[in-house]
Coordinates of C-alpha atoms in Angstrom, one line a residue:
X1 CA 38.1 -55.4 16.0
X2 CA 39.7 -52.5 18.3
X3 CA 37.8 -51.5 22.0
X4 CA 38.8 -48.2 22.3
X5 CA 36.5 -47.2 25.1
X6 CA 36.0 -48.8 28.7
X7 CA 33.7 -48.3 32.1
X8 CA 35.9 -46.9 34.2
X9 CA 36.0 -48.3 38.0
X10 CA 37.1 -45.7 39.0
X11 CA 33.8 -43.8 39.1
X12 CA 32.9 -45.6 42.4
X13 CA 33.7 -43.6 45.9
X14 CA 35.6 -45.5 48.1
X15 CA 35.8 -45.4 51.8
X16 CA 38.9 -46.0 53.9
X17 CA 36.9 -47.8 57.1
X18 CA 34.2 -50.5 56.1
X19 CA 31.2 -51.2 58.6
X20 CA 29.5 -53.9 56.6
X21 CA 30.8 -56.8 54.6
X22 CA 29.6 -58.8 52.2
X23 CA 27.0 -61.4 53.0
X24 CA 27.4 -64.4 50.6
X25 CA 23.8 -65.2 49.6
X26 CA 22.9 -69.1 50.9
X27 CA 22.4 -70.6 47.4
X28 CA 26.3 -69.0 46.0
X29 CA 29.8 -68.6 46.6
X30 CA 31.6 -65.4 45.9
X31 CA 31.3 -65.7 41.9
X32 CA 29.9 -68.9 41.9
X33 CA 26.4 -67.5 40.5
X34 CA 23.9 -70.5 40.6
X35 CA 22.4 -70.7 37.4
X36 CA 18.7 -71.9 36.4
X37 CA 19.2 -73.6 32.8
X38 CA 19.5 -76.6 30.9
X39 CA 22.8 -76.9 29.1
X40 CA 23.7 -79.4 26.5
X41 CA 27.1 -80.3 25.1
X42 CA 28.2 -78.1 21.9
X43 CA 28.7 -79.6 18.2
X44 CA 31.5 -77.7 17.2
X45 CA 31.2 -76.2 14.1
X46 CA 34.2 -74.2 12.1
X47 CA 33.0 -70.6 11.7
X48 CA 33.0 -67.2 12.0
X49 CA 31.1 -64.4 10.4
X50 CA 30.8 -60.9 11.3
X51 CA 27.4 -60.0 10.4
X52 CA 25.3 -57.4 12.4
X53 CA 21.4 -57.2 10.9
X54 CA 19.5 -54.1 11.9
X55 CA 16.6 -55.5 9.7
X56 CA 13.2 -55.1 11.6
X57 CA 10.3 -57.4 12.1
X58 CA 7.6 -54.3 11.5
X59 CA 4.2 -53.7 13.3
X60 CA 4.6 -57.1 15.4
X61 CA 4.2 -56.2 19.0
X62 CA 6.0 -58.4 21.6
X63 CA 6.8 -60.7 18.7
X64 CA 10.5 -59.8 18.3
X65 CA 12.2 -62.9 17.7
X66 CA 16.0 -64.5 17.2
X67 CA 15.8 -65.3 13.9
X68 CA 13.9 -62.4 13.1
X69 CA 16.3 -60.4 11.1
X70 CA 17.3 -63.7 9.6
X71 CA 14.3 -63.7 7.1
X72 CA 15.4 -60.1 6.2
X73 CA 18.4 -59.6 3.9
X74 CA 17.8 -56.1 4.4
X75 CA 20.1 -53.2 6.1
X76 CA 22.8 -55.9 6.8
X77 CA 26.0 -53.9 7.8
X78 CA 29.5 -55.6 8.2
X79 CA 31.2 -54.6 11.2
X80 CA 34.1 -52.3 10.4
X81 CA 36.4 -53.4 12.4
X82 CA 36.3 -57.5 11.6
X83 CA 39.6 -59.3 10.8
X84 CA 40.4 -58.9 7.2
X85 CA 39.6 -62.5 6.9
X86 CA 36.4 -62.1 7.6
X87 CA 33.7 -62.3 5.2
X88 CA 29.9 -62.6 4.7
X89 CA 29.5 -66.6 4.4
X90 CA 25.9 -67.8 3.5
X91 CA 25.6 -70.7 5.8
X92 CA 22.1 -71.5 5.2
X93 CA 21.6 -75.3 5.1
X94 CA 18.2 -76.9 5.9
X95 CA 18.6 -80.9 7.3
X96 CA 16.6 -83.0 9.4
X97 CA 17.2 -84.7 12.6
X98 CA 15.9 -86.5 15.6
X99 CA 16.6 -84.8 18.5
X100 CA 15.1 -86.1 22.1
X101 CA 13.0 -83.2 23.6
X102 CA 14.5 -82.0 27.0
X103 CA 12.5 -81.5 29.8
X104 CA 12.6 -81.2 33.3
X105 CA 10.2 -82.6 35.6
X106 CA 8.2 -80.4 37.6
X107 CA 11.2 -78.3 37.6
X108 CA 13.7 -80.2 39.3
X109 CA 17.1 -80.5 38.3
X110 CA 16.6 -77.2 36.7
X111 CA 20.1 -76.5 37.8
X112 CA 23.2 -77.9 35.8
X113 CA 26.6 -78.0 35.4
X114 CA 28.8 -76.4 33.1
X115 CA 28.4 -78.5 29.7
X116 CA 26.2 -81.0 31.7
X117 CA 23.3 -83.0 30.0
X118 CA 20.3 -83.2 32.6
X119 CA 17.9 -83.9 30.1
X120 CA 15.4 -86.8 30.0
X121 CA 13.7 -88.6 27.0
X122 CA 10.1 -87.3 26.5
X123 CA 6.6 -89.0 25.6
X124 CA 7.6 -87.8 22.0
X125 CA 10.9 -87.2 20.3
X126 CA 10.6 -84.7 17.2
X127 CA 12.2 -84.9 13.9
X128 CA 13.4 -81.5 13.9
X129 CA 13.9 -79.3 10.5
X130 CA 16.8 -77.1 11.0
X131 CA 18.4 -74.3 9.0
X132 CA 21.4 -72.8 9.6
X133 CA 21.1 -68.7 9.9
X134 CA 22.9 -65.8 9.5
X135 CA 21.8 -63.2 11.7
X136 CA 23.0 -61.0 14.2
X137 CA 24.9 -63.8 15.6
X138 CA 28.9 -63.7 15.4
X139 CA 29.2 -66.8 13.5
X140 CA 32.9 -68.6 13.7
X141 CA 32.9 -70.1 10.7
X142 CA 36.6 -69.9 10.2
X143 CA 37.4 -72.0 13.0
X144 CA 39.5 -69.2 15.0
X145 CA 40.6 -69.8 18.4
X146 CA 41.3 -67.8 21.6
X147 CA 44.9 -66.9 21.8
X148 CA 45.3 -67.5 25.3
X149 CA 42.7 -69.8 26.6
X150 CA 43.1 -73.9 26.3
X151 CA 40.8 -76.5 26.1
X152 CA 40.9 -78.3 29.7
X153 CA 44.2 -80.4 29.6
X154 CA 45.0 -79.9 26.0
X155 CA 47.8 -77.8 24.4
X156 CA 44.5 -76.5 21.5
X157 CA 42.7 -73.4 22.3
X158 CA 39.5 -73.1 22.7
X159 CA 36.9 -71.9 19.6
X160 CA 35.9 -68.6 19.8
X161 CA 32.2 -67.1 19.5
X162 CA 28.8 -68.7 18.4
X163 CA 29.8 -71.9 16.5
X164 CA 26.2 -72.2 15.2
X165 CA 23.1 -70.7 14.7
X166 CA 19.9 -73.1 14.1
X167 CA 15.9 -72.5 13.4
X168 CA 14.5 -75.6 15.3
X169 CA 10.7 -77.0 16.2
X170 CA 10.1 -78.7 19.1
X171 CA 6.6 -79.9 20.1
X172 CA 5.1 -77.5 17.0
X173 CA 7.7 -74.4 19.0
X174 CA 9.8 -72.8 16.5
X175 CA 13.3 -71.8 18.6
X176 CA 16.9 -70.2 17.3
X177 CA 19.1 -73.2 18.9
X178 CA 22.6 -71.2 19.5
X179 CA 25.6 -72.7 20.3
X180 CA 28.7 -71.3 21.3
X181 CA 31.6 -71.8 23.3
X182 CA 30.9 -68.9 25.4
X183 CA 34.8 -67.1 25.1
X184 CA 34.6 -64.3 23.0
X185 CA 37.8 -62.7 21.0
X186 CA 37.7 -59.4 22.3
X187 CA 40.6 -56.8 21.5
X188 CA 40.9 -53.8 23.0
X189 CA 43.4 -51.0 22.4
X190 CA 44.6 -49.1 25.6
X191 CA 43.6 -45.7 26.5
X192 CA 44.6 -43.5 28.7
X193 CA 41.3 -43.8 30.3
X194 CA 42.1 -47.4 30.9
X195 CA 45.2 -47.1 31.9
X196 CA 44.4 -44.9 34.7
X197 CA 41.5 -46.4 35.6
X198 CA 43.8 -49.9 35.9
X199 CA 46.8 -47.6 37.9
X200 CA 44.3 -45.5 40.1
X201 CA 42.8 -49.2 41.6
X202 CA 42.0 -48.9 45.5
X203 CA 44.5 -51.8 45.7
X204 CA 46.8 -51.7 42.9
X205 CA 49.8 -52.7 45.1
X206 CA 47.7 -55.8 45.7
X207 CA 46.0 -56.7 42.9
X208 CA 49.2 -56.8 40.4
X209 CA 52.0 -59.0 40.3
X210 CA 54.0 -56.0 40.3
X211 CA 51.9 -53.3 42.0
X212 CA 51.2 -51.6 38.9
X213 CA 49.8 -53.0 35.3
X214 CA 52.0 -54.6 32.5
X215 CA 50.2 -52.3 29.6
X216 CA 50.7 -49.4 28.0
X217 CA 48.6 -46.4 26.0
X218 CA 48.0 -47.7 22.4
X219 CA 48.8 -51.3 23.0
X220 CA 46.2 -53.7 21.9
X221 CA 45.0 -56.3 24.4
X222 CA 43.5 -59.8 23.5
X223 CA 41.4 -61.3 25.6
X224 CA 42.9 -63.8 28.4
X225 CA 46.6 -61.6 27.7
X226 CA 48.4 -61.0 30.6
X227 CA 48.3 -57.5 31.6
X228 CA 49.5 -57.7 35.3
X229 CA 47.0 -59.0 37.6
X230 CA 47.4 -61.6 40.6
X231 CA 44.2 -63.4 39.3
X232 CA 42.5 -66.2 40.9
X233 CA 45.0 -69.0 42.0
X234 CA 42.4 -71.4 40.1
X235 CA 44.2 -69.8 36.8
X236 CA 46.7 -70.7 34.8
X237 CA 48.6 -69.6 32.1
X238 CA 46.5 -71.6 29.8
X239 CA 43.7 -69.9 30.9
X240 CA 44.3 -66.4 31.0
X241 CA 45.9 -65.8 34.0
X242 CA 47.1 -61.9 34.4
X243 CA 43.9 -60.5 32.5
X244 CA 41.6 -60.9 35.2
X245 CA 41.4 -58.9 38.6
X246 CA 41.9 -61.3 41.9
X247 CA 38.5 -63.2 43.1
X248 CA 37.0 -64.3 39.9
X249 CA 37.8 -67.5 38.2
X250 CA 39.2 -68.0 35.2
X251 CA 36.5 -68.5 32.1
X252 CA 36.6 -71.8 30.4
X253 CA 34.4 -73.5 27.0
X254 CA 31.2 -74.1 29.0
X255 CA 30.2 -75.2 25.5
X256 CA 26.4 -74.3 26.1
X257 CA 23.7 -74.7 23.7
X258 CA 20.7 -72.7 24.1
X259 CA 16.9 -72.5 22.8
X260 CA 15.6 -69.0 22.6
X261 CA 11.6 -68.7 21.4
X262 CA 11.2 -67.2 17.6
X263 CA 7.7 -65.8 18.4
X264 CA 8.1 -64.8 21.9
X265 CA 4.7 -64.5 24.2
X266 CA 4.4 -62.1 27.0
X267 CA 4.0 -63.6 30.2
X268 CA 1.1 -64.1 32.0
X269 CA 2.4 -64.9 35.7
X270 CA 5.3 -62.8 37.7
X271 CA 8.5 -64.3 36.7
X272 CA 11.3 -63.2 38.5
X273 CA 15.2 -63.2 37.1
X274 CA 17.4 -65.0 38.7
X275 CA 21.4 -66.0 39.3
X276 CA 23.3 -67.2 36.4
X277 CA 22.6 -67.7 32.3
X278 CA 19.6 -65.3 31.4
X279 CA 20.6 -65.4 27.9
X280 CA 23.3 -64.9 25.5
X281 CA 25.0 -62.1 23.8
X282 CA 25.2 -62.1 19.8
X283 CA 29.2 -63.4 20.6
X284 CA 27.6 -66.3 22.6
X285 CA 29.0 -64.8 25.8
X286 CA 26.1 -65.1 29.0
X287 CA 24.2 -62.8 29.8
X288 CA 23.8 -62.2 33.7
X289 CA 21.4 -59.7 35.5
X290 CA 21.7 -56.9 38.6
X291 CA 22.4 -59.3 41.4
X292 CA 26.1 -60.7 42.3
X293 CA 24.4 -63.2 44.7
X294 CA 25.5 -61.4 47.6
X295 CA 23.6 -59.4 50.4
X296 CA 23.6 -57.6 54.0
X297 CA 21.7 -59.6 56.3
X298 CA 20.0 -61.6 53.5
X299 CA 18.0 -58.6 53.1
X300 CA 19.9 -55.9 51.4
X301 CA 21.0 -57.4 47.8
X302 CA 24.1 -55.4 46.0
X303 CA 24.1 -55.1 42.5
X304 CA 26.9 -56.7 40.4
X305 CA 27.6 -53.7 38.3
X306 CA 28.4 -51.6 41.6
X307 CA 29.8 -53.8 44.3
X308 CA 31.4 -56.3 41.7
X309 CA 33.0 -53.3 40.1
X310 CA 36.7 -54.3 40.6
X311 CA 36.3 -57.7 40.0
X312 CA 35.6 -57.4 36.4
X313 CA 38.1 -57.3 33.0
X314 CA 38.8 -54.3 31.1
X315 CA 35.7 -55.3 28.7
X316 CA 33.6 -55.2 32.0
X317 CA 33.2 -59.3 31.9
X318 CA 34.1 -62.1 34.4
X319 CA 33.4 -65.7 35.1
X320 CA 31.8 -67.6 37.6
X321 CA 31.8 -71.7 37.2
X322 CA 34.2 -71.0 34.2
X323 CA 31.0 -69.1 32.7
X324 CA 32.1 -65.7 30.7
X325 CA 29.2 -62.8 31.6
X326 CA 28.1 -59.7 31.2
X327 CA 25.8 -57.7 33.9
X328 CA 25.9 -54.8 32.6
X329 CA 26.9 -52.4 29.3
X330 CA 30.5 -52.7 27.9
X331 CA 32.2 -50.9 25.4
X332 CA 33.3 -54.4 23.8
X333 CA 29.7 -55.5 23.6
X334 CA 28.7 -52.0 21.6
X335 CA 31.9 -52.4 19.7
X336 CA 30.8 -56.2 18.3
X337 CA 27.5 -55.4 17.9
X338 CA 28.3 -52.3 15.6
X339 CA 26.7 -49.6 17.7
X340 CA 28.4 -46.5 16.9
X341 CA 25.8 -44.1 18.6
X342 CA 24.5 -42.8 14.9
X343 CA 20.8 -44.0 15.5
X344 CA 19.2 -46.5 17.6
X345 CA 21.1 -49.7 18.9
X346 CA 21.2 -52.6 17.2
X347 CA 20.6 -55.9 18.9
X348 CA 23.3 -56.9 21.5
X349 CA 21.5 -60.4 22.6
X350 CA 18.0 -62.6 23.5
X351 CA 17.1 -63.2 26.7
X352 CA 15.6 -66.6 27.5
X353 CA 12.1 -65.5 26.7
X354 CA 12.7 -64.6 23.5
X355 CA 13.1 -60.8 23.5
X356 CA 15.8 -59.3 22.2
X357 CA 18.4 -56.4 23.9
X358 CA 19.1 -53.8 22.5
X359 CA 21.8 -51.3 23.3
X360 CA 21.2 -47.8 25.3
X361 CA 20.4 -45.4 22.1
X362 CA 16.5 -44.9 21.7
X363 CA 18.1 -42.6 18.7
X364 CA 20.5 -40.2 17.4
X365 CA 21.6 -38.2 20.8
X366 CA 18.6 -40.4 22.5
X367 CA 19.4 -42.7 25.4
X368 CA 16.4 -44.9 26.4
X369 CA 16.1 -44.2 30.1
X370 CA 15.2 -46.4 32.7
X371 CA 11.8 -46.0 34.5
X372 CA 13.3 -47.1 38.0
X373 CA 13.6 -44.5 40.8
X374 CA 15.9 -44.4 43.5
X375 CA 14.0 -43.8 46.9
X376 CA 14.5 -41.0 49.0
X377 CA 15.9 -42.2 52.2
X378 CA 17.2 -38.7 53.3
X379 CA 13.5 -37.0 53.2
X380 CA 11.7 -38.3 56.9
X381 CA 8.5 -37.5 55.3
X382 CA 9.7 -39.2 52.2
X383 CA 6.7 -42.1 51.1
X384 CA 9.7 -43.8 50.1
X385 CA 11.9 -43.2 53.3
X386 CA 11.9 -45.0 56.9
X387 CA 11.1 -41.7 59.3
X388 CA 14.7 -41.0 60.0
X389 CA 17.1 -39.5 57.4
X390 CA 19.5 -41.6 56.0
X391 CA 18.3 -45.2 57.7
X392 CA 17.6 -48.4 55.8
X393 CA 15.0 -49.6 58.4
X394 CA 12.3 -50.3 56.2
X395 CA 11.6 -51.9 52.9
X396 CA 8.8 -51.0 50.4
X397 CA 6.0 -53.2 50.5
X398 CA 5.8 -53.7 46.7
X399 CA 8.7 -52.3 44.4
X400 CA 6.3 -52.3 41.5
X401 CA 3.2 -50.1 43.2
X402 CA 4.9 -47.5 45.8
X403 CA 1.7 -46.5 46.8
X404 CA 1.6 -49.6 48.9
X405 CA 4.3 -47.7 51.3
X406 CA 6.9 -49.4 53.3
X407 CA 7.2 -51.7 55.8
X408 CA 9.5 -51.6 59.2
X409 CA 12.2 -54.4 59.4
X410 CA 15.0 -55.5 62.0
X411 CA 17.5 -56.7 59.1
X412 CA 18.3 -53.5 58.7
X413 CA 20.8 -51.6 56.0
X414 CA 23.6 -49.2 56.1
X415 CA 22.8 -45.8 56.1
X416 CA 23.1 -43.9 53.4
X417 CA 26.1 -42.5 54.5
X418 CA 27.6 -46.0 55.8
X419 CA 29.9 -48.2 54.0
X420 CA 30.1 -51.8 52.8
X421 CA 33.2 -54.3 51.9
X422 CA 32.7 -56.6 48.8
X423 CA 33.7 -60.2 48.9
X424 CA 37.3 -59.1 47.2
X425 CA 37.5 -56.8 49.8
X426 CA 37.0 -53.4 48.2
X427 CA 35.0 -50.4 50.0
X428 CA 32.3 -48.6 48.8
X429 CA 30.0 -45.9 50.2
X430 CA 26.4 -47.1 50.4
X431 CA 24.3 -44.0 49.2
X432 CA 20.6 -44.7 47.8
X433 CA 21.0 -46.7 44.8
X434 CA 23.5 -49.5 46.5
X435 CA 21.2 -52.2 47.0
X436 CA 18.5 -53.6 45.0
X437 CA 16.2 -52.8 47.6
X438 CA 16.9 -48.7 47.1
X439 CA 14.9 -49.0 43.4
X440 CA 11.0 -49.2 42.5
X441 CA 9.8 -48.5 39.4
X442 CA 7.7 -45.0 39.1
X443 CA 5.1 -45.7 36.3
X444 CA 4.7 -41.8 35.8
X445 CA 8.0 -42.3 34.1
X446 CA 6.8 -45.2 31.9
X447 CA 3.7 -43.2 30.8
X448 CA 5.7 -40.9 29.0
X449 CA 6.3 -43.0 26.8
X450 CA 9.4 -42.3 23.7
X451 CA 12.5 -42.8 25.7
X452 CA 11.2 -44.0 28.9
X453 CA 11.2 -47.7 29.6
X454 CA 8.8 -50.0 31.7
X455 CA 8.9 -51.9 34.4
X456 CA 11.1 -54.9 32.6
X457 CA 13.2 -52.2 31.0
X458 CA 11.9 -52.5 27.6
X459 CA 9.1 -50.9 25.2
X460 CA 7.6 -51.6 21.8
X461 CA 8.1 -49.5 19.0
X462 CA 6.6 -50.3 15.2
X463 CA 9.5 -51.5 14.0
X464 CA 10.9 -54.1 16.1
X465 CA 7.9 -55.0 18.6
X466 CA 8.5 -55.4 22.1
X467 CA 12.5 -55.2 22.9
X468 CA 14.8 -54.3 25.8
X469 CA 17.4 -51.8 26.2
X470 CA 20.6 -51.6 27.9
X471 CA 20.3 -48.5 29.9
X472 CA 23.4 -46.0 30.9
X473 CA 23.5 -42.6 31.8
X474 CA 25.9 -40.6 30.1
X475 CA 28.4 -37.9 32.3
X476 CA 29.7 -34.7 31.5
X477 CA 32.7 -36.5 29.5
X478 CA 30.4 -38.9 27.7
X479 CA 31.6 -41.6 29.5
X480 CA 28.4 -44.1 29.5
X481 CA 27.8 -45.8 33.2
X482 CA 25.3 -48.5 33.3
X483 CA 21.7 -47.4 35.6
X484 CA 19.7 -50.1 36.8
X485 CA 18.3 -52.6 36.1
X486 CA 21.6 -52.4 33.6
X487 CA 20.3 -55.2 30.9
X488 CA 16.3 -56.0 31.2
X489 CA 13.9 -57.1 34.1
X490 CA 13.8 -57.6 37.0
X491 CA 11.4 -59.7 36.2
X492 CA 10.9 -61.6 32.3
X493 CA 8.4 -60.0 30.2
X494 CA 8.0 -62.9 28.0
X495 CA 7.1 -66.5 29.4
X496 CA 9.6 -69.5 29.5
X497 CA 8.9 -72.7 28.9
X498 CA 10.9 -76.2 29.6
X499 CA 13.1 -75.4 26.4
X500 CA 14.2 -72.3 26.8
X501 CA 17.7 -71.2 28.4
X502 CA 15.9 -70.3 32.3
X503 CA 13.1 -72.8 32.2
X504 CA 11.9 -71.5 35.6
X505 CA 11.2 -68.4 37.3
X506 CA 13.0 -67.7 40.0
X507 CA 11.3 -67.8 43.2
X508 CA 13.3 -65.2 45.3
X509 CA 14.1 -61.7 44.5
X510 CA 18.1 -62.1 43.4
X511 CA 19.0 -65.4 44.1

């Protein structure tokens, strides 16, 4: 598999004075995202196989499901660019077990630790009926292994990908049971794209070793190789040091297991996103949404795929508590998932309610577009604005219903011409469209209908129900750059329950 295409930083205007720095958010560190989830050790199983399913589950609305396409042995396409050991394995394999039901109680100790089991017995344990499944899942079922990240304290690296894949009933709930190491096996060839974008960094001097990267045009990269940087001090060799900017930490096997719903249900109660696992990627890799945890005066929340623009790999990934994310689109997620543009996306992951993602094409020369609008701060009489042009002195009353006006505030913003320093100590310029607070979504837009998105970022079509889309804009070069809300949300569409990956809804707007 050969990434050939990247999201350029570069894109992001820079300032050489700062006025506001980042403002660490009270529940996380600078990439230390807190994370809402219930984590159980992995069984490791050998594994891999390269299968990518565009089957559909017609004519079901909202009922778009993880093992969907694995009842379908239709349109199944092997992914080009696999290992030439790769093959189409039929895994399927049906066994029972007893397996205690985790729960939380009344929510609590919703939070975990990487590879932590919180869990406590239940009233009832059920004999589960499992099959193993092929689906869009990238199966390991060859037992291949990073080449340049270790196991904690041992000279044998660490599994690659989704080690397996189950169909599991808990409590009369069917759920896909993934679980995965969560370090993918990404290779990417170098461009001259990348390499500039890697050269042309604010603080090259600073962030590599050597003031300048250790690649060059054509060369293929693995993931965790060293190509230069002065990562975190947390890193070693054995862990990938050199591939990652400074700031993040290093990623690690967080060996997570996760149950997503097979029949998702849409949600009957506001359920905001939150910090941390949201759901996985078909590699097993997190998924992670708009916020990077971080704000200006607890009010004004930046969006990861903006402010944490330098802080991620040349896939467009980074850790936080060893934990390998996404927040936004990457050319190595498109690349694994077989999306080469010719029609719409196929699946790229499931969040934790049970909905899948799909990437940004609607259809051939179609992006799906995002029904979120930037407000107009620049406008006085703007019914989005704050009275004087180019102040953030105000906040919308309701994000989803901008009829309801705005609201005056003391915490203010930076204008709209002002600046702001991330936690690894980049500048940006802060024009609408910095913060989370800049967005609400215009329901005009979603009445169009086709393209257009709604307020979780996702539609329904007849073919594959209710889904999400990854949504980018595309510039005058084709270069794809990731629009909010990036993946899906801001808030679930589907409900969680004490199973799933989030088993709570977040109670604040990006923490």
């Amino acid at each position: 598999m050969k990434i050939n295409r990247y999201f350029l930083a570069g894109s992001i205007t820079l300032l050489t004075a700062a006025s506001v720095v980042a403002q660490p958010s009270p529940n996380s560190g600078y990439n230390n995202d807190q994370r809402s989830v219930r984590e159980v050790p992995v069984r490791n199983n050998d594994g891999r196989n390269w299968q990518n399913d565009n089957s559909t589950d017609s004519g079901n609305t909202r009922n778009n499901s993880a093992n969907a396409t694995a009842n379908s042995n239709d349109n199944t396409v092997e992914d080009e660019n696999a290992a030439e050991s790769d093959t189409t394995v039929d895994t399927s394999t049906e066994t029972t077990i007893d397996e205690t039901n985790n729960t939380s109680d009344n929510g609590e100790n919703a939070t975990s630790e990487v590879g932590e089991d919180n869990s406590t017995a239940s009233d009832e344990e059920d004999s589960l009926t499992t099959e193993t499944s092929d689906t869009t899942w990238i199966i390991n079922s060859n037992d291949e292994r990073a080449p340049y990240i270790y196991e904690t304290n041992s000279n044998q690296q660490v599994l690659v990908n989704v080690q397996s894949v189950e169909s599991v009933t808990v409590s009369g709930k069917e759920y896909t049971r993934v679980s995965a190491t969560g370090i993918p096996d990404y290779q990417i060839e170098i461009t001259q794209e990348i390499l500039d974008s890697l050269v042309n960094r604010p603080k090259a001097s600073s962030d590599f070793v050597n003031g300048y990267p250790l690649v060059q045009t054509g060369e293929i990269v693995s993931f965790g190789q060293d190509i230069g940087y002065r990562s975190n001090s947390s890193c070693g060799s054995e862990a990938g040091y050199g591939f990652w900017p400074p700031g993040p930490v290093c990623p690690e096997n967080v060996s997570h297991v996760g149950y997503i719903p097979t029949e998702p249900e849409a949600s009957t109660e506001t359920c905001e996103t939150g910090l941390g696992v949201q759901g996985y990627w078909v590699n097993g890799t997190s998924i992670y949404q708009w916020s990077d945890g971080q704000s200006v005066n607890n009010t004004w929340h930046t969006l990861a795929p903006v402010a944490e623009v330098y802080d991620v790999d040349i896939c467009g990934g980074h850790a936080a508590n060893g934990d390998y994310h996404h927040h936004f689109y990457s050319d190595c997620l498109a690349e694994i998932a077989g999306d080469n543009a010719d029609g719409h996306s196929p699946i790229y992951g499931y969040t934790a309610d049970g909905y899948a993602i799909y990437g940004p094409w609607e259809d051939i020369g179609v992006l799906a577009k995002s029904s979120w609008a930037i407000r107009d701060y620049d406008d006085p009489r703007s019914d989005s604005g704050c009275g004087v042009a180019g102040q953030r002195s105000c906040l919308l009353v309701d994000e989803y219903d901008i009829d309801r006006g705005v609201t005056d505030t003391n915490n203010t913003g930076p204008t709209t011409s002002g600046s702001y320093t991330s936690q690894s100590g980049n500048e940006f310029d802060t024009p609408a469209g910095f913060f989370y607070e800049d967005y609400y979504w215009d329901e005009n837009l979603t009445a169009q209908g086709g393209e257009y998105l709604d307020q979780f970022n996702g539609h329904t079509d007849s073919e594959r129900g209710y889904h999400y889309h990854l949504t980018v804009t595309q510039d005058s070069s084709g270069q794809l750059i990731p629009v909010f809300p990036y993946t899906f949300g801001p808030r679930f569409a589907g409900k969680l329950d004490d199973q799933t990956i989030v088993n709570r809804c977040s109670t604040t707007v990006g923490r």
